[in-house]
Structure formats: structure tokens, C-alpha cells
Amino acid sequence: MDGPEGGAVLGAVGDVPDAARRRWLLSALAGASAPVWAQGAGPAAPVPTLGSVLPLTEVPLLDGGVFRPADAEGKVVVLYYWASWCPFCAQQTPWMEKLWQAQRQRGLVVLGLSIDTQAADAIAYRARKGYTFPCGLLAGEVARALPKPKGLPVTIARGRDGRVAAAETGQLFPEDVEALARFL
């Protein structure tokens, strides 16, 4: 299936045809008419291809800790690019939190990467909403090592073997987020 930019929609999450159709329609609408703010500044990175190795980097976390690549050894990692001002992220982020809470004991790591320009905005938003999954700011070395593909939100699942298991641009529905647990 082709995505809104003509590239393949990778790693379709969920097996229900209606869910796939809704996801495709939402992606097409979001991508075709995506406002500049949803596309990100500067040239967008390509969506990683299924099966490609996805190296991780140290990420200073908004809560003062540090995510280290060693923290993800042998675990499934869901990279989640988002912003406090993104309406699509506002719909998906509660489901990312729920997924992390339900699956972290089974080896799931959710690593949020906020594209907010000010860390204070992301910190305040997370506090207001009660989100607790690890999250850093996509800036500096982190942005160079883990560049954001075009669109928001962007969700990339990295399998226990360090390879891309799924990559989606645009808002996922609750059943799609829950289906990420299949990679555990």
C-alpha cells in the first residue's frame, strides 16, 4: 500500500481491514494536507525500512535521567515522535502511555522524542496529562542520531534484535497501538 507521499506504509499494525482502512485514510488526509507544523522543520528523514538496523543513542530525559542504548538490549523499543501542540499526538499519546504501563514488565520500552522547541513546554504538557513513559527532547545529537521522518506523530517499533519491525507516520488508533505488543 502506498502512503501519502507515495512511499510504502511500512509495518501495518493490526490485522483488521477496517483499522487498516481508517489508518490509511487518516494518513492520506494528514499527509496530503498536513500543515507545516506537522511536517517538521528542515528536510525530513526517510521512514526506516522494515528489517533495517535501528541504532539508538543516549537521550537525556525530560525528568533528568538518561536513556542509554544498553537499557534497550534484548527489549522491544517503540520510538514515538510527538509534540505538545500536535492534535494527532494528543489523541495517540494516552494510548502510548497505556501500552507502556501494560507491557513494560514484558520488555517493552517506550521512548518519546518531543519535537517541542522548549523542553519546558513538553515537561508541562506531560505533567498536566500524567504521562510517565521515558521521553527526551529531539535536539542536538539526539536529532542527528534519530532524525524524525516527515509528519506527526511518528511511531517506530524496534524489535529485540535491533531491527525495525514497524514504522508508521500519522496517528494510530487505539487498536493499532495495542497491536505493537505483538513484537514482544
PDB file of N, CA and C in Angstrom, residues 62 80-85 111-119 121-123 126 135-139:
ATOM      1  N   LEU A  62      13.554  14.130  29.928  1.00  0.00           N
ATOM      2  CA  LEU A  62      12.943  15.338  30.464  1.00  0.00           C
ATOM      3  C   LEU A  62      12.851  15.316  31.985  1.00  0.00           C
ATOM      4  N   TYR A  80       8.647   7.123  19.728  1.00  0.00           N
ATOM      5  CA  TYR A  80       7.408   7.854  19.483  1.00  0.00           C
ATOM      6  C   TYR A  80       7.720   9.343  19.393  1.00  0.00           C
ATOM      7  N   TYR A  81       7.708   9.887  18.172  1.00  0.00           N
ATOM      8  CA  TYR A  81       7.946  11.309  17.928  1.00  0.00           C
ATOM      9  C   TYR A  81       6.621  12.047  18.098  1.00  0.00           C
ATOM     10  N   TRP A  82       6.611  13.091  18.903  1.00  0.00           N
ATOM     11  CA  TRP A  82       5.380  13.801  19.225  1.00  0.00           C
ATOM     12  C   TRP A  82       5.695  15.258  19.564  1.00  0.00           C
ATOM     13  N   ALA A  83       4.628  16.047  19.790  1.00  0.00           N
ATOM     14  CA  ALA A  83       4.771  17.434  20.242  1.00  0.00           C
ATOM     15  C   ALA A  83       3.564  17.793  21.093  1.00  0.00           C
ATOM     16  N   SER A  84       3.766  18.692  22.042  1.00  0.00           N
ATOM     17  CA  SER A  84       2.686  19.103  22.940  1.00  0.00           C
ATOM     18  C   SER A  84       1.566  19.831  22.206  1.00  0.00           C
ATOM     19  N   TRP A  85       1.860  20.431  21.070  1.00  0.00           N
ATOM     20  CA  TRP A  85       0.887  21.215  20.317  1.00  0.00           C
ATOM     21  C   TRP A  85       0.239  20.439  19.176  1.00  0.00           C
ATOM     22  N   LEU A 111      10.055   5.105  24.184  1.00  0.00           N
ATOM     23  CA  LEU A 111      10.919   6.269  24.277  1.00  0.00           C
ATOM     24  C   LEU A 111      10.309   7.381  23.444  1.00  0.00           C
ATOM     25  N   GLY A 112       9.746   8.362  24.126  1.00  0.00           N
ATOM     26  CA  GLY A 112       9.169   9.507  23.452  1.00  0.00           C
ATOM     27  C   GLY A 112      10.260  10.484  23.063  1.00  0.00           C
ATOM     28  N   LEU A 113      10.102  11.099  21.907  1.00  0.00           N
ATOM     29  CA  LEU A 113      11.027  12.121  21.424  1.00  0.00           C
ATOM     30  C   LEU A 113      10.193  13.334  21.044  1.00  0.00           C
ATOM     31  N   SER A 114      10.149  14.310  21.943  1.00  0.00           N
ATOM     32  CA  SER A 114       9.350  15.511  21.716  1.00  0.00           C
ATOM     33  C   SER A 114      10.077  16.446  20.763  1.00  0.00           C
ATOM     34  N   ILE A 115       9.329  17.005  19.807  1.00  0.00           N
ATOM     35  CA  ILE A 115       9.938  17.978  18.906  1.00  0.00           C
ATOM     36  C   ILE A 115       9.623  19.408  19.336  1.00  0.00           C
ATOM     37  N   ASP A 116       9.087  19.574  20.546  1.00  0.00           N
ATOM     38  CA  ASP A 116       8.861  20.924  21.065  1.00  0.00           C
ATOM     39  C   ASP A 116      10.188  21.671  21.070  1.00  0.00           C
ATOM     40  N   THR A 117      10.151  22.972  20.813  1.00  0.00           N
ATOM     41  CA  THR A 117      11.391  23.753  20.797  1.00  0.00           C
ATOM     42  C   THR A 117      11.877  24.073  22.205  1.00  0.00           C
ATOM     43  N   GLN A 118      10.970  24.059  23.166  1.00  0.00           N
ATOM     44  CA  GLN A 118      11.335  24.324  24.559  1.00  0.00           C
ATOM     45  C   GLN A 118      11.006  23.097  25.405  1.00  0.00           C
ATOM     46  N   ALA A 119      11.992  22.581  26.118  1.00  0.00           N
ATOM     47  CA  ALA A 119      11.770  21.426  26.984  1.00  0.00           C
ATOM     48  C   ALA A 119      10.665  21.710  27.997  1.00  0.00           C
ATOM     49  N   ASP A 121       7.923  23.263  27.667  1.00  0.00           N
ATOM     50  CA  ASP A 121       6.594  23.016  27.102  1.00  0.00           C
ATOM     51  C   ASP A 121       6.245  21.533  27.165  1.00  0.00           C
ATOM     52  N   ALA A 122       7.195  20.681  26.799  1.00  0.00           N
ATOM     53  CA  ALA A 122       6.971  19.235  26.838  1.00  0.00           C
ATOM     54  C   ALA A 122       6.821  18.746  28.273  1.00  0.00           C
ATOM     55  N   ILE A 123       7.637  19.257  29.167  1.00  0.00           N
ATOM     56  CA  ILE A 123       7.574  18.860  30.575  1.00  0.00           C
ATOM     57  C   ILE A 123       6.221  19.237  31.181  1.00  0.00           C
ATOM     58  N   ARG A 126       3.384  16.994  29.724  1.00  0.00           N
ATOM     59  CA  ARG A 126       3.420  15.636  30.293  1.00  0.00           C
ATOM     60  C   ARG A 126       2.907  15.638  31.736  1.00  0.00           C
ATOM     61  N   CYS A 135      10.925  10.058  28.100  1.00  0.00           N
ATOM     62  CA  CYS A 135      10.828  10.997  26.984  1.00  0.00           C
ATOM     63  C   CYS A 135      11.979  11.990  27.024  1.00  0.00           C
ATOM     64  N   GLY A 136      12.537  12.256  25.865  1.00  0.00           N
ATOM     65  CA  GLY A 136      13.572  13.267  25.717  1.00  0.00           C
ATOM     66  C   GLY A 136      13.169  14.278  24.664  1.00  0.00           C
ATOM     67  N   LEU A 137      13.988  15.286  24.519  1.00  0.00           N
ATOM     68  CA  LEU A 137      13.755  16.329  23.528  1.00  0.00           C
ATOM     69  C   LEU A 137      14.570  15.996  22.277  1.00  0.00           C
ATOM     70  N   LEU A 138      13.956  16.097  21.118  1.00  0.00           N
ATOM     71  CA  LEU A 138      14.641  15.823  19.860  1.00  0.00           C
ATOM     72  C   LEU A 138      15.414  17.073  19.459  1.00  0.00           C
ATOM     73  N   ALA A 139      16.648  17.136  19.897  1.00  0.00           N
ATOM     74  CA  ALA A 139      17.507  18.292  19.622  1.00  0.00           C
ATOM     75  C   ALA A 139      18.958  17.827  19.614  1.00  0.00           C
TER      76      ALA A 139
END
